[in-house]
C-alpha cells in the first residue's frame, strides 16, 4: 500500500517510520481545487477538481519519478458521506453500484449523490464509515511518465419513480464520453 489518506491501515511509509505531513486542498486558477503529494520514493499523486454546471469533473494523476515501473495501480477514491445530512446512514441499502458509477440516496429517497471514475475496478460502499466508492485502476506507469484517470461527482434531486439506472447511464456518458 503506497498511500492512503485514511490512517487506519498502515502504508509502506508508516511501516518504514516515515511520516507524511497532512495536506490541504488549494485553489488554482479557473476555480480548480488541487491537492498534490510527492511520496519519498519519487511518485507524485495529484487530484484536480473542476466545477461545472452539472457536477464536478475530477482528474487523478500519477507521475513516476522513481526508477521502477508502477503496475497494478488500484486507487481507493472514498466519497465520505458521514458528514452529509441525510446520507449518513450506516448501510449499503441506500446505494447503487453500477460501475463505473456509484450512487447513494438520502433518507427521503429523492436526493442523490453520484460519483464515478473511468477504468473503474470496483464500485462499493463501506457501511460502518459510511462511504461510497467507484475506484479506478490507473494504467501502468513507466519511470519518467504520468498516467491519469477522470472522475465525476454530482448531486441530484430526482422524483419518485425515476429510473436511477438510466440516469446513471446518462451521467456516465456525460462524464466520460
PDB file of C-alpha atoms in Angstrom:
ATOM      1  CA  UNK A   1       0.000   0.000   0.000  1.00  0.00           C
ATOM      2  CA  UNK A   2       1.781   3.095  -1.289  1.00  0.00           C
ATOM      3  CA  UNK A   3      -0.564   5.731   0.099  1.00  0.00           C
ATOM      4  CA  UNK A   4      -3.888   6.038   1.931  1.00  0.00           C
ATOM      5  CA  UNK A   5      -5.391   9.281   3.193  1.00  0.00           C
ATOM      6  CA  UNK A   6      -7.193   7.348   5.932  1.00  0.00           C
ATOM      7  CA  UNK A   7      -4.967   6.407   8.845  1.00  0.00           C
ATOM      8  CA  UNK A   8      -6.486   3.082   9.930  1.00  0.00           C
ATOM      9  CA  UNK A   9      -4.437   0.943   7.507  1.00  0.00           C
ATOM     10  CA  UNK A  10      -0.626   1.256   7.564  1.00  0.00           C
ATOM     11  CA  UNK A  11       1.174   2.144   4.329  1.00  0.00           C
ATOM     12  CA  UNK A  12       4.736   1.269   3.330  1.00  0.00           C
ATOM     13  CA  UNK A  13       5.730   4.692   4.726  1.00  0.00           C
ATOM     14  CA  UNK A  14       4.081   4.013   8.094  1.00  0.00           C
ATOM     15  CA  UNK A  15       5.874   0.665   8.309  1.00  0.00           C
ATOM     16  CA  UNK A  16       9.201   2.382   7.452  1.00  0.00           C
ATOM     17  CA  UNK A  17       8.615   5.045  10.113  1.00  0.00           C
ATOM     18  CA  UNK A  18       8.354   7.856   7.531  1.00  0.00           C
ATOM     19  CA  UNK A  19       5.750  10.445   8.495  1.00  0.00           C
ATOM     20  CA  UNK A  20       3.834  12.195   5.716  1.00  0.00           C
ATOM     21  CA  UNK A  21       2.636  15.696   6.548  1.00  0.00           C
ATOM     22  CA  UNK A  22      -1.090  16.408   6.228  1.00  0.00           C
ATOM     23  CA  UNK A  23      -2.124  18.243   3.076  1.00  0.00           C
ATOM     24  CA  UNK A  24      -4.925  20.665   2.304  1.00  0.00           C
ATOM     25  CA  UNK A  25      -6.687  21.368  -0.968  1.00  0.00           C
ATOM     26  CA  UNK A  26      -5.606  24.589  -2.696  1.00  0.00           C
ATOM     27  CA  UNK A  27      -7.431  26.804  -5.146  1.00  0.00           C
ATOM     28  CA  UNK A  28      -5.778  27.172  -8.527  1.00  0.00           C
ATOM     29  CA  UNK A  29      -6.777  29.472 -11.340  1.00  0.00           C
ATOM     30  CA  UNK A  30     -10.103  28.964 -13.118  1.00  0.00           C
ATOM     31  CA  UNK A  31     -11.792  27.680  -9.909  1.00  0.00           C
ATOM     32  CA  UNK A  32      -9.914  24.375  -9.832  1.00  0.00           C
ATOM     33  CA  UNK A  33      -9.168  22.724  -6.495  1.00  0.00           C
ATOM     34  CA  UNK A  34      -5.956  20.701  -6.329  1.00  0.00           C
ATOM     35  CA  UNK A  35      -4.010  18.549  -3.930  1.00  0.00           C
ATOM     36  CA  UNK A  36      -0.602  17.082  -4.727  1.00  0.00           C
ATOM     37  CA  UNK A  37       1.510  14.683  -2.692  1.00  0.00           C
ATOM     38  CA  UNK A  38       5.085  13.755  -3.525  1.00  0.00           C
ATOM     39  CA  UNK A  39       5.975  10.473  -1.862  1.00  0.00           C
ATOM     40  CA  UNK A  40       9.502   9.717  -0.585  1.00  0.00           C
ATOM     41  CA  UNK A  41      10.156   7.275  -3.467  1.00  0.00           C
ATOM     42  CA  UNK A  42       9.561   9.989  -6.105  1.00  0.00           C
ATOM     43  CA  UNK A  43       5.996   9.053  -7.013  1.00  0.00           C
ATOM     44  CA  UNK A  44       3.650  12.059  -7.144  1.00  0.00           C
ATOM     45  CA  UNK A  45      -0.117  11.760  -6.714  1.00  0.00           C
ATOM     46  CA  UNK A  46      -2.268  14.717  -7.742  1.00  0.00           C
ATOM     47  CA  UNK A  47      -6.002  15.286  -7.863  1.00  0.00           C
ATOM     48  CA  UNK A  48      -7.762  18.176  -9.584  1.00  0.00           C
ATOM     49  CA  UNK A  49     -11.435  19.085  -9.180  1.00  0.00           C
ATOM     50  CA  UNK A  50     -13.059  21.388 -11.740  1.00  0.00           C
ATOM     51  CA  UNK A  51     -16.623  22.540 -11.172  1.00  0.00           C
ATOM     52  CA  UNK A  52     -19.193  22.567 -13.921  1.00  0.00           C
ATOM     53  CA  UNK A  53     -22.857  23.436 -14.207  1.00  0.00           C
ATOM     54  CA  UNK A  54     -23.956  19.802 -13.822  1.00  0.00           C
ATOM     55  CA  UNK A  55     -21.336  18.406 -11.440  1.00  0.00           C
ATOM     56  CA  UNK A  56     -17.619  18.371 -10.855  1.00  0.00           C
ATOM     57  CA  UNK A  57     -15.079  16.720 -13.060  1.00  0.00           C
ATOM     58  CA  UNK A  58     -12.065  15.234 -11.369  1.00  0.00           C
ATOM     59  CA  UNK A  59      -8.680  14.125 -12.626  1.00  0.00           C
ATOM     60  CA  UNK A  60      -6.263  11.898 -10.733  1.00  0.00           C
ATOM     61  CA  UNK A  61      -2.661  11.853 -11.980  1.00  0.00           C
ATOM     62  CA  UNK A  62       0.228   9.570 -11.047  1.00  0.00           C
ATOM     63  CA  UNK A  63       3.690  10.841 -12.038  1.00  0.00           C
ATOM     64  CA  UNK A  64       6.514   8.344 -11.691  1.00  0.00           C
ATOM     65  CA  UNK A  65       9.897   9.840 -10.804  1.00  0.00           C
ATOM     66  CA  UNK A  66      11.031   6.526  -9.343  1.00  0.00           C
ATOM     67  CA  UNK A  67      13.282   4.061 -11.200  1.00  0.00           C
ATOM     68  CA  UNK A  68      10.644   1.301 -11.215  1.00  0.00           C
ATOM     69  CA  UNK A  69       7.612   0.546 -13.375  1.00  0.00           C
ATOM     70  CA  UNK A  70       4.411   1.191 -11.407  1.00  0.00           C
ATOM     71  CA  UNK A  71       1.904  -1.591 -12.048  1.00  0.00           C
ATOM     72  CA  UNK A  72      -1.407  -2.662 -10.562  1.00  0.00           C
ATOM     73  CA  UNK A  73      -2.324   0.881  -9.528  1.00  0.00           C
ATOM     74  CA  UNK A  74      -5.673   0.357  -7.820  1.00  0.00           C
ATOM     75  CA  UNK A  75      -6.872   3.600  -6.284  1.00  0.00           C
ATOM     76  CA  UNK A  76      -9.408   3.934  -3.479  1.00  0.00           C
ATOM     77  CA  UNK A  77     -11.464   7.070  -4.117  1.00  0.00           C
ATOM     78  CA  UNK A  78     -13.522   7.440  -0.958  1.00  0.00           C
ATOM     79  CA  UNK A  79     -16.528   9.753  -1.035  1.00  0.00           C
ATOM     80  CA  UNK A  80     -17.173  10.221   2.673  1.00  0.00           C
ATOM     81  CA  UNK A  81     -20.883  10.506   3.477  1.00  0.00           C
ATOM     82  CA  UNK A  82     -20.758  10.670   7.281  1.00  0.00           C
ATOM     83  CA  UNK A  83     -20.954  14.484   7.392  1.00  0.00           C
ATOM     84  CA  UNK A  84     -23.582  14.827   4.674  1.00  0.00           C
ATOM     85  CA  UNK A  85     -27.001  15.310   6.317  1.00  0.00           C
ATOM     86  CA  UNK A  86     -29.454  12.589   5.297  1.00  0.00           C
ATOM     87  CA  UNK A  87     -26.793  10.451   3.614  1.00  0.00           C
ATOM     88  CA  UNK A  88     -25.067   9.276   6.785  1.00  0.00           C
ATOM     89  CA  UNK A  89     -26.928   6.009   7.397  1.00  0.00           C
ATOM     90  CA  UNK A  90     -24.504   3.170   8.113  1.00  0.00           C
ATOM     91  CA  UNK A  91     -25.844   0.861   5.392  1.00  0.00           C
ATOM     92  CA  UNK A  92     -25.439  -0.097   1.749  1.00  0.00           C
ATOM     93  CA  UNK A  93     -29.236  -0.375   1.332  1.00  0.00           C
ATOM     94  CA  UNK A  94     -29.337   3.245   0.095  1.00  0.00           C
ATOM     95  CA  UNK A  95     -26.663   2.703  -2.568  1.00  0.00           C
ATOM     96  CA  UNK A  96     -26.481   1.531  -6.160  1.00  0.00           C
ATOM     97  CA  UNK A  97     -23.224   0.135  -7.541  1.00  0.00           C
ATOM     98  CA  UNK A  98     -23.157   0.280 -11.338  1.00  0.00           C
ATOM     99  CA  UNK A  99     -19.503   0.576 -12.428  1.00  0.00           C
ATOM    100  CA  UNK A 100     -18.118   2.988 -13.398  1.00  0.00           C
ATOM    101  CA  UNK A 101     -20.691   4.823 -11.247  1.00  0.00           C
ATOM    102  CA  UNK A 102     -21.871   4.509  -7.663  1.00  0.00           C
ATOM    103  CA  UNK A 103     -24.789   6.399  -6.151  1.00  0.00           C
ATOM    104  CA  UNK A 104     -26.349   6.936  -2.752  1.00  0.00           C
ATOM    105  CA  UNK A 105     -29.741   8.406  -1.850  1.00  0.00           C
ATOM    106  CA  UNK A 106     -30.684  10.284   1.283  1.00  0.00           C
ATOM    107  CA  UNK A 107     -33.315   9.189   3.800  1.00  0.00           C
ATOM    108  CA  UNK A 108     -36.113  10.649   1.621  1.00  0.00           C
ATOM    109  CA  UNK A 109     -35.005   8.616  -1.401  1.00  0.00           C
ATOM    110  CA  UNK A 110     -35.229  11.702  -3.627  1.00  0.00           C
ATOM    111  CA  UNK A 111     -31.814  13.340  -3.203  1.00  0.00           C
ATOM    112  CA  UNK A 112     -28.793  11.518  -4.632  1.00  0.00           C
ATOM    113  CA  UNK A 113     -25.017  11.834  -4.747  1.00  0.00           C
ATOM    114  CA  UNK A 114     -23.334  10.180  -7.730  1.00  0.00           C
ATOM    115  CA  UNK A 115     -19.653   9.510  -8.244  1.00  0.00           C
ATOM    116  CA  UNK A 116     -17.711   7.610 -10.866  1.00  0.00           C
ATOM    117  CA  UNK A 117     -14.283   7.034 -12.341  1.00  0.00           C
ATOM    118  CA  UNK A 118     -13.217   5.740 -15.724  1.00  0.00           C
ATOM    119  CA  UNK A 119     -11.385   2.400 -15.636  1.00  0.00           C
ATOM    120  CA  UNK A 120     -13.440   1.569 -12.535  1.00  0.00           C
ATOM    121  CA  UNK A 121     -12.129  -1.641 -10.999  1.00  0.00           C
ATOM    122  CA  UNK A 122     -14.664  -1.804  -8.181  1.00  0.00           C
ATOM    123  CA  UNK A 123     -17.775   0.089  -7.068  1.00  0.00           C
ATOM    124  CA  UNK A 124     -18.648  -0.471  -3.426  1.00  0.00           C
ATOM    125  CA  UNK A 125     -19.572   1.028  -0.083  1.00  0.00           C
ATOM    126  CA  UNK A 126     -18.398   0.541   3.481  1.00  0.00           C
ATOM    127  CA  UNK A 127     -21.444   0.841   5.770  1.00  0.00           C
ATOM    128  CA  UNK A 128     -19.534   1.366   9.042  1.00  0.00           C
ATOM    129  CA  UNK A 129     -17.872   4.521   7.621  1.00  0.00           C
ATOM    130  CA  UNK A 130     -20.333   5.295   5.668  1.00  0.00           C
ATOM    131  CA  UNK A 131     -18.832   5.977   2.266  1.00  0.00           C
ATOM    132  CA  UNK A 132     -19.223   5.466  -1.471  1.00  0.00           C
ATOM    133  CA  UNK A 133     -16.575   4.214  -3.904  1.00  0.00           C
ATOM    134  CA  UNK A 134     -16.064   3.876  -7.658  1.00  0.00           C
ATOM    135  CA  UNK A 135     -12.369   3.007  -7.516  1.00  0.00           C
ATOM    136  CA  UNK A 136     -10.314   3.395 -10.694  1.00  0.00           C
ATOM    137  CA  UNK A 137      -7.382   1.337 -11.913  1.00  0.00           C
ATOM    138  CA  UNK A 138      -4.656   3.582 -13.313  1.00  0.00           C
ATOM    139  CA  UNK A 139      -2.735   2.237 -16.330  1.00  0.00           C
ATOM    140  CA  UNK A 140       0.837   1.068 -15.689  1.00  0.00           C
ATOM    141  CA  UNK A 141       3.234   3.994 -15.399  1.00  0.00           C
ATOM    142  CA  UNK A 142       6.883   3.709 -16.535  1.00  0.00           C
ATOM    143  CA  UNK A 143       9.631   5.822 -14.935  1.00  0.00           C
ATOM    144  CA  UNK A 144       9.521   9.461 -16.051  1.00  0.00           C
ATOM    145  CA  UNK A 145       5.918   9.291 -17.230  1.00  0.00           C
ATOM    146  CA  UNK A 146       2.438  10.178 -15.941  1.00  0.00           C
ATOM    147  CA  UNK A 147      -0.904   8.398 -16.149  1.00  0.00           C
ATOM    148  CA  UNK A 148      -4.328   9.791 -15.350  1.00  0.00           C
ATOM    149  CA  UNK A 149      -7.986   8.855 -14.927  1.00  0.00           C
ATOM    150  CA  UNK A 150     -11.091  11.061 -14.978  1.00  0.00           C
ATOM    151  CA  UNK A 151     -13.816  11.144 -12.376  1.00  0.00           C
ATOM    152  CA  UNK A 152     -17.228  12.638 -11.687  1.00  0.00           C
ATOM    153  CA  UNK A 153     -19.245  13.835  -8.691  1.00  0.00           C
ATOM    154  CA  UNK A 154     -22.725  15.348  -8.745  1.00  0.00           C
ATOM    155  CA  UNK A 155     -25.826  15.881  -6.644  1.00  0.00           C
ATOM    156  CA  UNK A 156     -29.376  15.340  -7.900  1.00  0.00           C
ATOM    157  CA  UNK A 157     -32.952  15.508  -6.771  1.00  0.00           C
ATOM    158  CA  UNK A 158     -34.989  13.004  -8.746  1.00  0.00           C
ATOM    159  CA  UNK A 159     -38.741  12.492  -8.314  1.00  0.00           C
ATOM    160  CA  UNK A 160     -40.063   9.151  -7.105  1.00  0.00           C
ATOM    161  CA  UNK A 161     -40.262   6.623  -9.892  1.00  0.00           C
ATOM    162  CA  UNK A 162     -37.160   7.934 -11.672  1.00  0.00           C
ATOM    163  CA  UNK A 163     -35.239   5.159 -13.388  1.00  0.00           C
ATOM    164  CA  UNK A 164     -31.997   5.798 -11.498  1.00  0.00           C
ATOM    165  CA  UNK A 165     -30.146   3.190 -13.581  1.00  0.00           C
ATOM    166  CA  UNK A 166     -30.993   5.110 -16.753  1.00  0.00           C
ATOM    167  CA  UNK A 167     -29.872   8.358 -15.104  1.00  0.00           C
ATOM    168  CA  UNK A 168     -26.545   6.755 -14.139  1.00  0.00           C
ATOM    169  CA  UNK A 169     -26.021   5.698 -17.766  1.00  0.00           C
ATOM    170  CA  UNK A 170     -26.754   9.248 -18.912  1.00  0.00           C
ATOM    171  CA  UNK A 171     -24.290  10.640 -16.381  1.00  0.00           C
ATOM    172  CA  UNK A 172     -21.652   8.081 -17.391  1.00  0.00           C
ATOM    173  CA  UNK A 173     -21.922   9.303 -20.957  1.00  0.00           C
ATOM    174  CA  UNK A 174     -21.715  12.948 -19.851  1.00  0.00           C
ATOM    175  CA  UNK A 175     -18.701  12.298 -17.630  1.00  0.00           C
ATOM    176  CA  UNK A 176     -16.547  10.049 -19.784  1.00  0.00           C
ATOM    177  CA  UNK A 177     -17.551  10.419 -23.440  1.00  0.00           C
TER     178      UNK A 177
END
